[in-house]
Structures are given as C-alpha cells and as structure tokens.
Amino acid sequence: MRRKLVVGNWKMHGSRVANEPLLAAIAQGRPYACDVAVCAPFLYIAEVAVAFAGGDLRWGAQDCSVHEQGAYTGEVSAAMLAEFGCRYVIVGHSERRQYHQESDQLVADKAKAALAKGVTPIVCVGESLAQREAGQTDDVVKRQLSAVIHTLAHCAGEMVVAYEPVWAIGTGRTATPEQAQDVHALLRAQLHAATPHAAQMKILYGGSVKADNAASLFAQPDIDGGLIGGASLKANDFIAICRAAG
Ligand code: PEP
C-alpha cells in the first residue's frame, strides 16, 4: 500500500509575517497519517526548514536549474536545494511550461539534475482545456511523461508524478474523481512499462483540491495524494486536506 503524500505549492505567495503562523499551524497539526511537504518560494525555504526542523514534515522548491553551477544569473541549483534540506522540487508545473516556455526535454533535464543531488522531482503533467476538448488528454500527458522516463532511464522509479489538468488549476473547477483516476491509471501503466518500481510510485492529483473534495479524489486507487496550490495557503484548509489523505 502506497503512503499518501500531500504537497503544498505556495507559488509566488507568502511573506515573512504570513508564513510564520501558517507553518506553525501545520507543524502543530502533527501527527499526520500521510507524508506532508511544503514547496515554498526560494527565499522562504530556510524559514520552512527551521519551522519543520526535527520532525517528519518535508519541504521543497518549485523549480531548479538544469545546471550544476556557473554563470546562470537568477538560477538556483539542485545542490543548493539539497544544502537547505529540500526533499522535493516541483518541475514542469504548467505555469512554468506556459510562462517560461519550458519544454518537455527541459523539464526532464531538471528532474535529472534534481535526482543527481538527492532531491526528488515532482514532475507535473497535464492537458489544457482545448486539448481535453479535442480528445488529446492521453497523448499530451503520455508525451510529457515519456520525455522524463527516457531521460531518467533506470532512475525513473524515483520521481513523483503529479497530474494537474491545466483547466483545473486555480479555477475552482476540479476534475471528477473518475476523470482524474482515468489519467492516473494511464500514467501508472506507462510507468509500469518503463520501471519495475511503478507500483510503489506516487502519482499526485493537483487542480483545485479543497477540503471538501479531497477525500473522494484520494479514495481513487491510483491517486496517491495531492499537489495543493491555493488551499495550501490557509492552515485549516491544508490541514483538512492532509487529514483527508490519512
Ligand atoms: C498548483 O498550483 O499546483 C495547483 C494545483 O493549484 P490549485 O490547487 O490552486 O488549483
């Protein structure tokens, strides 16, 4: 049985004043019956590390460079994330694919760079509304995942996958549990063909997960938890989602 994982994606939200009570509330909500992590903006990672120190809560980043080090102004390497205790890094979020023109191969290279430093990549895949309506969902997510599988090769079993339909992110419109499960099953089958570890791998769902819809999503056989955007900024909501995964 796979242990569930709930990851908060703060995106570009937060402030030192707002972070402190949010992190304290999440820490005070322990114990959780699932794994829990927060992926904060780079500048706040050290603050999360202090707030979560000494417990079983994890933290991470929302992006990393493909490069190890060098003249890459503005970039942050996977080694730097590891130095600050990051367990996870989100790569290929649809906002980065859309606003920063990240290609499938760049996302795969970032996942490889993260794994090389011991940071688990949470690889996001997902179709746009137009692609879903055109019946292209399966092809799109398979193409996105395929690039990562080929680049990671024998290490593919070490990533976490997140299915995030673009039309459900931040829109309040969630995929139904059945819609999400269909895509998760497809992704699991693709992983099975690529790695002997597929049955143990976590595939998270993301896209307007809230306290009141989390349990039905997490009850699906191939949904192993959630990547949570907006609701991860409200302590009570995020804790309730973590409880729904327990
Ligand atoms: C996300 O940004 O990964 C996300 C799923 O956002 P939201 O929960 O706000 O839809």
Coordinates of N, CA and C and ligand atoms in Angstrom, one line a residue:
M1 N 0.9 -1.2 0.0 CA 0.0 0.0 0.0 C 0.9 1.3 0.0
R2 N 0.6 2.2 -0.9 CA 1.4 3.4 -1.0 C 0.9 4.4 0.0
R3 N 1.9 5.0 0.8 CA 1.6 6.0 1.7 C 1.3 7.3 1.0
K4 N 0.2 8.0 1.4 CA -0.2 9.2 0.6 C 0.8 10.3 0.9
L5 N 0.8 11.3 0.0 CA 1.7 12.4 0.1 C 0.9 13.7 -0.3
V6 N 0.9 14.7 0.6 CA 0.2 16.0 0.3 C 1.3 17.0 0.3
V7 N 1.4 17.8 -0.9 CA 2.4 18.8 -1.0 C 1.8 20.1 -1.3
G8 N 2.1 21.1 -0.5 CA 1.6 22.5 -0.7 C 2.5 23.2 -1.7
N9 N 1.9 23.8 -2.7 CA 2.7 24.6 -3.7 C 2.3 26.1 -3.4
W10 N 3.1 26.8 -2.7 CA 2.8 28.2 -2.4 C 2.8 29.1 -3.6
K11 N 3.4 28.6 -4.7 CA 3.6 29.5 -5.9 C 4.3 30.8 -5.4
M12 N 4.0 32.0 -6.0 CA 4.7 33.2 -5.5 C 3.8 33.9 -4.5
H13 N 3.5 33.2 -3.4 CA 2.7 33.8 -2.4 C 3.5 33.7 -1.1
G14 N 3.1 34.4 -0.1 CA 3.7 34.4 1.2 C 4.4 35.7 1.6
S15 N 4.7 35.8 2.8 CA 5.5 36.9 3.3 C 6.0 36.4 4.7
R16 N 7.1 37.1 5.2 CA 7.6 36.6 6.4 C 6.6 36.6 7.5
V17 N 5.7 37.7 7.5 CA 4.7 37.8 8.5 C 3.6 36.7 8.4
A18 N 3.2 36.4 7.2 CA 2.2 35.4 6.9 C 2.7 34.0 7.1
N19 N 3.9 33.8 6.7 CA 4.5 32.4 6.8 C 4.5 31.8 8.2
E20 N 4.9 32.6 9.1 CA 5.2 32.1 10.4 C 4.0 31.4 11.0
P21 N 2.8 32.0 11.1 CA 1.6 31.3 11.7 C 1.2 30.1 10.9
L22 N 1.3 30.2 9.5 CA 0.9 29.1 8.7 C 1.8 27.9 8.9
L23 N 3.1 28.1 9.0 CA 4.0 27.0 9.2 C 3.8 26.4 10.6
A24 N 3.6 27.3 11.6 CA 3.4 26.8 13.0 C 2.1 26.0 13.1
A25 N 1.1 26.4 12.4 CA -0.2 25.7 12.4 C 0.0 24.3 11.8
I26 N 0.7 24.2 10.7 CA 0.9 22.9 10.0 C 1.7 22.0 10.9
A27 N 2.7 22.6 11.6 CA 3.6 21.8 12.5 C 2.8 21.3 13.7
Q28 N 1.9 22.2 14.2 CA 1.1 21.8 15.3 C 0.0 20.8 15.0
G29 N -0.3 20.7 13.7 CA -1.3 19.7 13.3 C -0.8 18.3 13.3
R30 N 0.5 18.1 13.5 CA 1.0 16.7 13.6 C 0.4 15.9 14.7
P31 N 0.3 14.6 14.7 CA 0.8 13.8 13.6 C -0.2 13.7 12.4
Y32 N 0.4 13.5 11.2 CA -0.4 13.2 10.0 C -0.2 11.8 9.6
A33 N -1.3 11.2 9.1 CA -1.2 9.8 8.6 C -0.6 9.7 7.2
C34 N -0.3 10.9 6.6 CA 0.3 10.9 5.3 C 1.6 11.6 5.4
D35 N 2.4 11.6 4.3 CA 3.6 12.4 4.2 C 3.1 13.8 3.8
V36 N 3.7 14.9 4.4 CA 3.3 16.3 4.2 C 4.5 17.1 3.8
A37 N 4.4 17.9 2.8 CA 5.5 18.8 2.5 C 5.0 20.1 2.0
V38 N 5.9 21.1 2.1 CA 5.5 22.5 1.6 C 6.6 22.9 0.6
C39 N 6.2 23.3 -0.6 CA 7.2 23.8 -1.6 C 7.0 25.3 -1.6
A40 N 8.0 26.1 -1.1 CA 7.8 27.5 -0.9 C 8.7 28.2 -1.9
P41 N 8.5 29.5 -2.1 CA 9.4 30.3 -2.9 C 10.8 30.2 -2.3
F42 N 11.8 30.3 -3.2 CA 13.2 30.0 -2.8 C 13.6 30.8 -1.5
L43 N 13.2 32.1 -1.4 CA 13.7 32.9 -0.3 C 13.1 32.4 1.0
Y44 N 12.0 31.7 1.0 CA 11.4 31.2 2.3 C 11.8 29.8 2.7
I45 N 12.5 29.1 1.8 CA 12.8 27.7 2.1 C 13.5 27.6 3.5
A46 N 14.5 28.5 3.8 CA 15.2 28.4 5.0 C 14.2 28.5 6.2
E47 N 13.2 29.4 6.0 CA 12.2 29.6 7.1 C 11.4 28.3 7.3
V48 N 11.0 27.7 6.2 CA 10.3 26.4 6.3 C 11.1 25.4 7.0
A49 N 12.4 25.3 6.7 CA 13.3 24.3 7.3 C 13.4 24.5 8.8
V50 N 13.4 25.7 9.2 CA 13.5 26.0 10.7 C 12.2 25.6 11.3
A51 N 11.1 26.0 10.7 CA 9.8 25.7 11.3 C 9.5 24.2 11.4
F52 N 10.0 23.4 10.4 CA 9.7 22.0 10.3 C 10.9 21.1 10.9
A53 N 11.9 21.8 11.4 CA 13.1 21.0 11.8 C 12.7 20.0 12.9
G54 N 13.4 18.8 12.8 CA 13.3 17.8 13.8 C 12.1 17.0 13.8
G55 N 11.3 17.2 12.7 CA 10.0 16.4 12.7 C 10.0 15.6 11.3
D56 N 8.8 15.1 11.0 CA 8.7 14.3 9.8 C 8.1 15.1 8.6
L57 N 7.9 16.4 8.8 CA 7.4 17.3 7.7 C 8.6 17.6 6.8
R58 N 8.2 17.7 5.5 CA 9.3 17.9 4.5 C 9.0 19.2 3.8
W59 N 10.0 19.7 3.1 CA 9.9 20.9 2.3 C 10.6 20.8 1.0
G60 N 10.4 21.8 0.2 CA 11.0 21.7 -1.2 C 10.8 23.1 -1.9
A61 N 11.2 23.0 -3.2 CA 11.2 24.2 -4.0 C 10.2 24.0 -5.2
Q62 N 10.1 25.0 -6.0 CA 9.1 25.0 -7.1 C 9.8 24.9 -8.4
D63 N 11.1 24.9 -8.4 CA 11.8 24.8 -9.7 C 13.3 24.7 -9.3
C64 N 14.1 24.2 -10.3 CA 15.6 24.2 -10.1 C 16.2 24.3 -11.5
S65 N 17.5 24.7 -11.5 CA 18.2 24.8 -12.7 C 18.6 23.4 -13.3
V66 N 18.9 23.3 -14.5 CA 19.4 22.1 -15.1 C 21.0 22.1 -14.9
H67 N 21.5 23.3 -14.6 CA 23.0 23.4 -14.5 C 23.4 23.1 -13.1
E68 N 24.7 22.7 -12.9 CA 25.2 22.4 -11.6 C 25.6 23.7 -10.9
Q69 N 26.3 24.5 -11.6 CA 26.7 25.8 -11.2 C 27.2 26.7 -12.3
G70 N 27.5 27.9 -12.1 CA 28.1 28.7 -13.2 C 27.4 30.1 -13.4
A71 N 27.7 30.6 -14.5 CA 27.1 32.0 -14.8 C 25.7 31.9 -15.4
Y72 N 24.8 31.6 -14.5 CA 23.4 31.5 -14.9 C 22.6 32.4 -13.9
T73 N 22.6 33.7 -14.2 CA 22.0 34.7 -13.3 C 20.6 34.3 -13.0
G74 N 20.2 34.3 -11.8 CA 18.8 34.1 -11.4 C 18.5 32.7 -11.1
E75 N 19.4 31.8 -11.5 CA 19.0 30.3 -11.3 C 19.4 29.8 -9.9
V76 N 18.8 28.7 -9.5 CA 19.1 28.1 -8.3 C 19.3 26.6 -8.6
S77 N 20.4 26.1 -8.1 CA 20.8 24.7 -8.5 C 20.2 23.7 -7.5
A78 N 20.1 22.4 -8.0 CA 19.6 21.4 -7.1 C 20.5 21.2 -5.9
A79 N 21.8 21.4 -6.1 CA 22.7 21.2 -5.0 C 22.4 22.2 -3.9
M80 N 22.0 23.4 -4.3 CA 21.7 24.4 -3.3 C 20.4 24.0 -2.5
L81 N 19.5 23.4 -3.3 CA 18.2 23.0 -2.6 C 18.6 21.9 -1.6
A82 N 19.4 21.0 -2.0 CA 19.8 19.9 -1.1 C 20.5 20.4 0.1
E83 N 21.3 21.5 -0.1 CA 22.0 22.1 1.1 C 21.0 22.6 2.1
F84 N 19.8 23.0 1.6 CA 18.8 23.6 2.5 C 17.8 22.5 2.9
G85 N 18.2 21.3 2.7 CA 17.3 20.2 3.2 C 16.1 19.9 2.4
C86 N 16.0 20.4 1.2 CA 14.8 20.1 0.4 C 14.7 18.7 0.0
R87 N 13.5 18.1 0.3 CA 13.3 16.7 -0.1 C 12.7 16.7 -1.5
Y88 N 12.0 17.7 -1.9 CA 11.3 17.7 -3.2 C 11.6 19.0 -4.0
V89 N 11.4 18.9 -5.3 CA 11.4 20.1 -6.1 C 10.3 19.8 -7.2
I90 N 9.4 20.8 -7.3 CA 8.4 20.7 -8.4 C 9.1 21.0 -9.7
V91 N 8.9 20.2 -10.7 CA 9.4 20.6 -12.1 C 8.3 20.4 -13.1
G92 N 8.3 21.3 -14.1 CA 7.3 21.2 -15.2 C 5.9 21.6 -14.8
H93 N 5.8 22.5 -13.7 CA 4.5 23.0 -13.4 C 3.9 23.7 -14.7
S94 N 2.6 23.6 -14.9 CA 2.1 24.2 -16.1 C 2.3 25.7 -16.2
E95 N 2.5 26.4 -15.1 CA 2.8 27.8 -15.1 C 4.2 28.1 -15.6
R96 N 5.1 27.2 -15.3 CA 6.4 27.3 -15.9 C 6.5 26.9 -17.4
R97 N 5.7 25.9 -17.7 CA 5.7 25.5 -19.1 C 5.1 26.6 -19.9
Q98 N 4.0 27.3 -19.4 CA 3.3 28.3 -20.1 C 4.1 29.7 -20.1
Y99 N 4.5 30.1 -18.9 CA 5.1 31.5 -18.8 C 6.6 31.5 -19.1
H100 N 7.2 30.4 -19.0 CA 8.7 30.3 -19.2 C 9.1 29.4 -20.3
Q101 N 8.1 29.0 -21.1 CA 8.3 28.2 -22.3 C 9.2 27.0 -22.0
E102 N 8.9 26.3 -20.9 CA 9.7 25.1 -20.6 C 9.2 23.9 -21.4
S103 N 10.2 23.3 -22.1 CA 9.8 22.2 -23.0 C 9.8 20.9 -22.2
D104 N 9.3 19.9 -22.8 CA 9.3 18.6 -22.2 C 10.7 18.1 -21.8
Q105 N 11.6 18.4 -22.7 CA 13.0 18.0 -22.5 C 13.7 18.8 -21.4
L106 N 13.4 20.1 -21.3 CA 14.0 20.9 -20.2 C 13.4 20.4 -18.9
V107 N 12.2 20.1 -18.8 CA 11.6 19.6 -17.6 C 12.3 18.3 -17.2
A108 N 12.5 17.4 -18.2 CA 13.1 16.1 -17.9 C 14.6 16.3 -17.4
D109 N 15.3 17.3 -18.0 CA 16.6 17.6 -17.6 C 16.7 18.2 -16.2
K110 N 15.7 18.9 -15.8 CA 15.6 19.5 -14.5 C 15.3 18.3 -13.5
A111 N 14.5 17.4 -13.9 CA 14.2 16.2 -13.0 C 15.5 15.4 -12.8
K112 N 16.3 15.3 -13.8 CA 17.5 14.5 -13.7 C 18.5 15.3 -12.8
A113 N 18.6 16.6 -13.0 CA 19.5 17.4 -12.2 C 19.1 17.3 -10.7
A114 N 17.9 17.3 -10.4 CA 17.4 17.1 -9.0 C 17.8 15.8 -8.4
L115 N 17.5 14.7 -9.2 CA 17.8 13.4 -8.7 C 19.3 13.2 -8.4
A116 N 20.1 13.8 -9.3 CA 21.5 13.7 -9.1 C 22.0 14.2 -7.8
K117 N 21.2 15.1 -7.2 CA 21.6 15.7 -5.9 C 20.8 15.2 -4.8
G118 N 20.0 14.2 -5.0 CA 19.2 13.5 -4.0 C 17.9 14.3 -3.7
V119 N 17.5 15.1 -4.6 CA 16.2 15.8 -4.4 C 15.2 15.2 -5.3
T120 N 14.0 14.8 -4.7 CA 13.0 14.1 -5.5 C 12.2 15.0 -6.4
P121 N 12.2 14.9 -7.7 CA 11.4 15.7 -8.5 C 10.0 15.3 -8.5
I122 N 9.1 16.3 -8.4 CA 7.7 16.1 -8.5 C 7.4 16.7 -9.9
V123 N 7.2 15.7 -10.9 CA 7.1 16.1 -12.3 C 5.6 16.3 -12.6
C124 N 5.3 17.5 -13.0 CA 3.9 17.8 -13.4 C 3.6 17.6 -14.8
V125 N 2.5 17.0 -15.1 CA 2.0 16.8 -16.4 C 0.5 17.2 -16.4
G126 N 0.0 17.6 -17.6 CA -1.5 17.9 -17.6 C -1.8 18.6 -18.9
E127 N -3.1 18.4 -19.3 CA -3.5 19.0 -20.6 C -4.3 20.3 -20.4
S128 N -4.3 21.1 -21.4 CA -5.1 22.3 -21.4 C -6.6 22.0 -21.6
L129 N -7.5 22.9 -21.5 CA -8.9 22.7 -21.7 C -9.1 22.4 -23.2
A130 N -8.4 23.1 -24.1 CA -8.6 22.9 -25.5 C -8.1 21.5 -25.9
Q131 N -7.0 21.1 -25.3 CA -6.5 19.7 -25.6 C -7.5 18.7 -25.1
R132 N -8.1 18.9 -23.9 CA -9.1 17.9 -23.4 C -10.3 17.9 -24.3
E133 N -10.8 19.0 -24.7 CA -11.9 19.1 -25.6 C -11.7 18.5 -26.9
A134 N -10.4 18.5 -27.3 CA -10.0 17.9 -28.6 C -9.7 16.4 -28.5
G135 N -9.9 15.9 -27.3 CA -9.7 14.4 -27.1 C -8.2 14.1 -27.1
Q136 N -7.3 15.1 -26.7 CA -5.9 14.8 -26.8 C -5.3 14.6 -25.4
T137 N -6.1 14.5 -24.3 CA -5.5 14.4 -23.0 C -4.5 13.2 -22.9
D138 N -4.9 12.0 -23.3 CA -3.9 10.9 -23.2 C -2.6 11.1 -23.9
D139 N -2.7 11.6 -25.1 CA -1.5 11.8 -25.9 C -0.6 12.9 -25.2
V140 N -1.2 13.9 -24.7 CA -0.4 15.0 -24.1 C 0.3 14.6 -22.9
V141 N -0.4 13.9 -22.0 CA 0.3 13.5 -20.7 C 1.3 12.4 -21.0
K142 N 1.0 11.6 -21.9 CA 2.0 10.5 -22.2 C 3.2 11.1 -22.8
R143 N 3.1 12.0 -23.7 CA 4.2 12.7 -24.3 C 5.1 13.4 -23.2
Q144 N 4.4 14.1 -22.3 CA 5.1 14.8 -21.3 C 5.9 13.9 -20.4
L145 N 5.2 12.8 -20.0 CA 5.9 11.8 -19.1 C 7.0 11.0 -19.8
S146 N 6.8 10.8 -21.1 CA 7.7 10.0 -21.8 C 9.1 10.6 -21.8
A147 N 9.1 11.9 -22.0 CA 10.4 12.7 -22.0 C 11.2 12.4 -20.7
V148 N 10.5 12.5 -19.6 CA 11.1 12.3 -18.3 C 11.6 10.9 -18.1
I149 N 10.7 9.9 -18.5 CA 11.1 8.5 -18.4 C 12.4 8.2 -19.2
H150 N 12.4 8.7 -20.4 CA 13.6 8.4 -21.2 C 14.9 9.1 -20.6
T151 N 14.7 10.3 -20.1 CA 15.9 11.0 -19.6 C 16.4 10.4 -18.3
L152 N 15.4 10.0 -17.4 CA 15.8 9.4 -16.1 C 16.3 8.0 -16.3
A153 N 15.8 7.3 -17.3 CA 16.2 5.9 -17.6 C 16.0 5.0 -16.3
H154 N 17.0 4.4 -15.8 CA 16.9 3.4 -14.7 C 16.5 4.1 -13.4
C155 N 16.5 5.5 -13.4 CA 16.1 6.2 -12.1 C 14.7 6.7 -12.2
A156 N 14.0 6.3 -13.2 CA 12.6 6.9 -13.4 C 11.7 6.5 -12.2
G157 N 11.9 5.4 -11.6 CA 11.1 5.0 -10.5 C 11.3 5.9 -9.2
E158 N 12.2 6.8 -9.2 CA 12.5 7.6 -8.1 C 11.7 8.9 -8.1
M159 N 11.1 9.3 -9.2 CA 10.3 10.5 -9.2 C 8.9 10.4 -8.7
V160 N 8.3 11.5 -8.3 CA 6.9 11.6 -8.0 C 6.3 12.3 -9.3
V161 N 5.1 11.8 -9.7 CA 4.4 12.4 -10.8 C 3.2 13.1 -10.3
A162 N 2.9 14.2 -10.8 CA 1.7 15.0 -10.5 C 0.8 15.2 -11.7
Y163 N -0.4 14.7 -11.7 CA -1.3 15.0 -12.8 C -2.1 16.3 -12.5
E164 N -1.8 17.3 -13.2 CA -2.5 18.6 -13.0 C -3.2 19.1 -14.3
P165 N -4.4 18.8 -14.5 CA -5.1 19.3 -15.7 C -5.1 20.9 -15.6
V166 N -4.6 21.5 -16.6 CA -4.4 23.0 -16.6 C -5.7 23.7 -16.3
W167 N -6.8 23.1 -16.9 CA -8.1 23.8 -16.7 C -8.6 23.7 -15.3
A168 N -8.0 22.9 -14.4 CA -8.4 22.8 -13.1 C -7.5 23.6 -12.1
I169 N -6.4 24.1 -12.5 CA -5.5 24.8 -11.6 C -6.0 26.2 -11.3
G170 N -6.3 26.5 -10.1 CA -6.7 27.8 -9.6 C -8.0 28.3 -10.2
T171 N -8.8 27.4 -10.8 CA -10.0 27.8 -11.4 C -11.2 27.4 -10.5
G172 N -11.0 26.6 -9.5 CA -12.2 26.1 -8.8 C -12.9 25.0 -9.4
R173 N -12.4 24.6 -10.6 CA -13.0 23.5 -11.4 C -12.1 22.3 -11.3
T174 N -12.6 21.3 -10.5 CA -11.8 20.1 -10.2 C -12.1 19.0 -11.2
A175 N -11.2 18.2 -11.6 CA -11.5 17.0 -12.3 C -12.4 16.1 -11.4
T176 N -13.3 15.4 -12.0 CA -14.1 14.5 -11.1 C -13.1 13.4 -10.7
P177 N -13.4 12.7 -9.6 CA -12.5 11.6 -9.2 C -12.3 10.6 -10.3
E178 N -13.4 10.3 -11.1 CA -13.3 9.4 -12.2 C -12.4 9.9 -13.3
Q179 N -12.5 11.2 -13.7 CA -11.7 11.7 -14.7 C -10.2 11.7 -14.3
A180 N -10.0 12.0 -13.0 CA -8.6 12.0 -12.6 C -8.0 10.6 -12.5
Q181 N -8.8 9.7 -12.0 CA -8.4 8.2 -11.9 C -8.1 7.7 -13.3
D182 N -8.9 8.0 -14.3 CA -8.6 7.5 -15.7 C -7.2 7.9 -16.1
V183 N -6.8 9.2 -15.9 CA -5.5 9.6 -16.3 C -4.4 9.0 -15.4
H184 N -4.7 8.9 -14.1 CA -3.7 8.3 -13.2 C -3.4 6.9 -13.6
A185 N -4.5 6.2 -14.0 CA -4.3 4.8 -14.4 C -3.4 4.7 -15.7
L186 N -3.7 5.6 -16.6 CA -2.9 5.7 -17.8 C -1.4 5.9 -17.5
L187 N -1.2 6.9 -16.6 CA 0.2 7.2 -16.3 C 0.9 6.0 -15.6
R188 N 0.1 5.4 -14.7 CA 0.7 4.2 -14.0 C 1.1 3.1 -15.0
A189 N 0.2 2.9 -16.0 CA 0.5 1.9 -17.0 C 1.8 2.2 -17.8
Q190 N 1.9 3.5 -18.1 CA 3.1 4.0 -18.8 C 4.4 3.8 -17.9
L191 N 4.2 4.0 -16.6 CA 5.3 3.8 -15.7 C 5.7 2.3 -15.6
H192 N 4.6 1.5 -15.6 CA 4.8 0.0 -15.5 C 5.7 -0.5 -16.6
A193 N 5.5 0.1 -17.8 CA 6.2 -0.3 -19.0 C 7.7 0.1 -18.9
A194 N 7.9 1.1 -18.0 CA 9.3 1.7 -18.0 C 10.1 1.3 -16.8
T195 N 9.5 1.0 -15.7 CA 10.3 0.7 -14.5 C 9.6 -0.4 -13.6
P196 N 10.4 -1.2 -13.0 CA 9.8 -2.2 -12.1 C 9.3 -1.6 -10.8
H197 N 9.5 -0.3 -10.6 CA 9.0 0.3 -9.4 C 7.7 1.0 -9.5
A198 N 7.0 0.9 -10.6 CA 5.8 1.7 -10.9 C 4.7 1.5 -9.8
A199 N 4.6 0.3 -9.3 CA 3.5 0.0 -8.3 C 3.8 0.8 -7.0
Q200 N 5.0 1.1 -6.7 CA 5.3 1.9 -5.5 C 5.3 3.4 -5.7
M201 N 5.3 3.8 -7.0 CA 5.5 5.3 -7.2 C 4.2 6.1 -6.9
K202 N 4.5 7.3 -6.5 CA 3.3 8.1 -6.1 C 2.9 9.0 -7.3
I203 N 1.6 9.0 -7.6 CA 1.1 9.9 -8.6 C 0.1 10.8 -7.9
L204 N 0.4 12.1 -7.8 CA -0.5 13.0 -7.1 C -1.4 13.7 -8.1
Y205 N -2.6 14.1 -7.5 CA -3.5 14.9 -8.3 C -3.4 16.3 -7.9
G206 N -3.4 17.3 -8.8 CA -3.5 18.7 -8.5 C -4.4 19.4 -9.4
G207 N -5.1 20.4 -8.8 CA -6.1 21.2 -9.5 C -7.3 21.4 -8.7
S208 N -7.3 22.6 -8.0 CA -8.5 23.0 -7.2 C -8.9 21.9 -6.1
V209 N -7.9 21.3 -5.6 CA -8.2 20.3 -4.5 C -8.5 21.2 -3.2
K210 N -9.6 20.9 -2.6 CA -10.1 21.6 -1.4 C -10.4 20.6 -0.3
A211 N -10.7 21.1 0.9 CA -11.0 20.3 2.0 C -12.2 19.4 1.7
D212 N -13.2 19.9 0.9 CA -14.4 19.1 0.7 C -14.4 18.2 -0.5
N213 N -13.4 18.3 -1.3 CA -13.3 17.3 -2.4 C -12.1 16.4 -2.4
A214 N -11.3 16.6 -1.4 CA -10.0 15.8 -1.3 C -10.3 14.3 -1.1
A215 N -11.2 14.0 -0.1 CA -11.3 12.6 0.2 C -11.8 11.8 -0.9
S216 N -12.7 12.3 -1.8 CA -13.2 11.5 -2.9 C -12.1 11.3 -3.9
L217 N -11.3 12.3 -4.1 CA -10.1 12.2 -5.1 C -9.1 11.2 -4.5
F218 N -8.8 11.3 -3.3 CA -7.7 10.5 -2.7 C -8.2 9.0 -2.5
A219 N -9.5 8.8 -2.6 CA -10.0 7.4 -2.5 C -9.8 6.6 -3.8
Q220 N -9.4 7.3 -4.8 CA -9.2 6.5 -6.1 C -8.0 5.7 -6.0
P221 N -8.0 4.5 -6.7 CA -6.9 3.6 -6.5 C -5.5 4.1 -6.9
D222 N -5.5 4.9 -7.9 CA -4.2 5.4 -8.4 C -3.8 6.8 -8.0
I223 N -4.6 7.4 -7.1 CA -4.3 8.8 -6.7 C -3.7 8.7 -5.3
D224 N -2.5 9.1 -5.2 CA -1.7 8.8 -4.0 C -1.5 10.1 -3.2
G225 N -2.3 11.1 -3.4 CA -2.2 12.3 -2.6 C -2.4 13.5 -3.6
G226 N -2.0 14.7 -3.1 CA -2.3 15.9 -3.9 C -1.2 16.9 -3.9
L227 N -1.2 17.7 -5.0 CA -0.3 18.9 -5.0 C -1.3 20.0 -4.9
I228 N -1.2 20.8 -3.9 CA -2.2 21.7 -3.5 C -1.7 23.2 -3.6
G229 N -2.4 24.0 -4.4 CA -2.0 25.4 -4.6 C -2.7 26.3 -3.6
G230 N -3.8 26.9 -4.0 CA -4.5 27.9 -3.2 C -4.8 27.5 -1.8
A231 N -5.3 26.2 -1.7 CA -5.7 25.8 -0.3 C -4.5 25.5 0.6
S232 N -3.3 25.5 0.1 CA -2.1 25.3 0.9 C -1.7 26.6 1.7
L233 N -2.4 27.7 1.3 CA -2.0 29.0 2.0 C -2.9 29.2 3.2
K234 N -3.9 28.4 3.4 CA -4.8 28.5 4.5 C -4.6 27.3 5.4
A235 N -4.2 27.5 6.6 CA -3.8 26.4 7.5 C -4.9 25.4 7.7
N236 N -6.1 25.9 8.0 CA -7.2 24.9 8.3 C -7.5 24.1 7.1
D237 N -7.5 24.7 5.9 CA -7.8 24.0 4.7 C -6.7 23.0 4.4
F238 N -5.5 23.4 4.5 CA -4.4 22.5 4.1 C -4.4 21.3 5.1
I239 N -4.5 21.6 6.4 CA -4.6 20.5 7.4 C -5.7 19.6 7.1
A240 N -6.9 20.1 6.8 CA -8.0 19.3 6.5 C -7.7 18.3 5.3
I241 N -7.0 18.9 4.3 CA -6.7 18.1 3.1 C -5.7 17.0 3.5
C242 N -4.8 17.3 4.4 CA -3.8 16.3 4.9 C -4.6 15.2 5.6
R243 N -5.6 15.6 6.4 CA -6.3 14.6 7.2 C -7.1 13.7 6.2
A244 N -7.6 14.3 5.1 CA -8.4 13.5 4.2 C -7.5 12.4 3.5
A245 N -6.2 12.7 3.5 CA -5.3 11.7 2.9 C -4.9 10.6 3.9
G246 N -5.3 10.7 5.1 CA -4.9 9.8 6.2 C -5.6 8.5 6.2
Ligands
PEP1 C1 -1.0 24.0 -8.3 O1 -0.6 25.2 -8.5 O2 -0.2 23.1 -8.4 C2 -2.4 23.8 -8.0 C3 -2.9 22.6 -8.0 O3 -3.1 25.0 -7.7 P1 -4.6 25.0 -7.1 O4 -4.7 24.0 -6.0 O5 -4.8 26.4 -6.6 O6 -5.6 24.7 -8.3

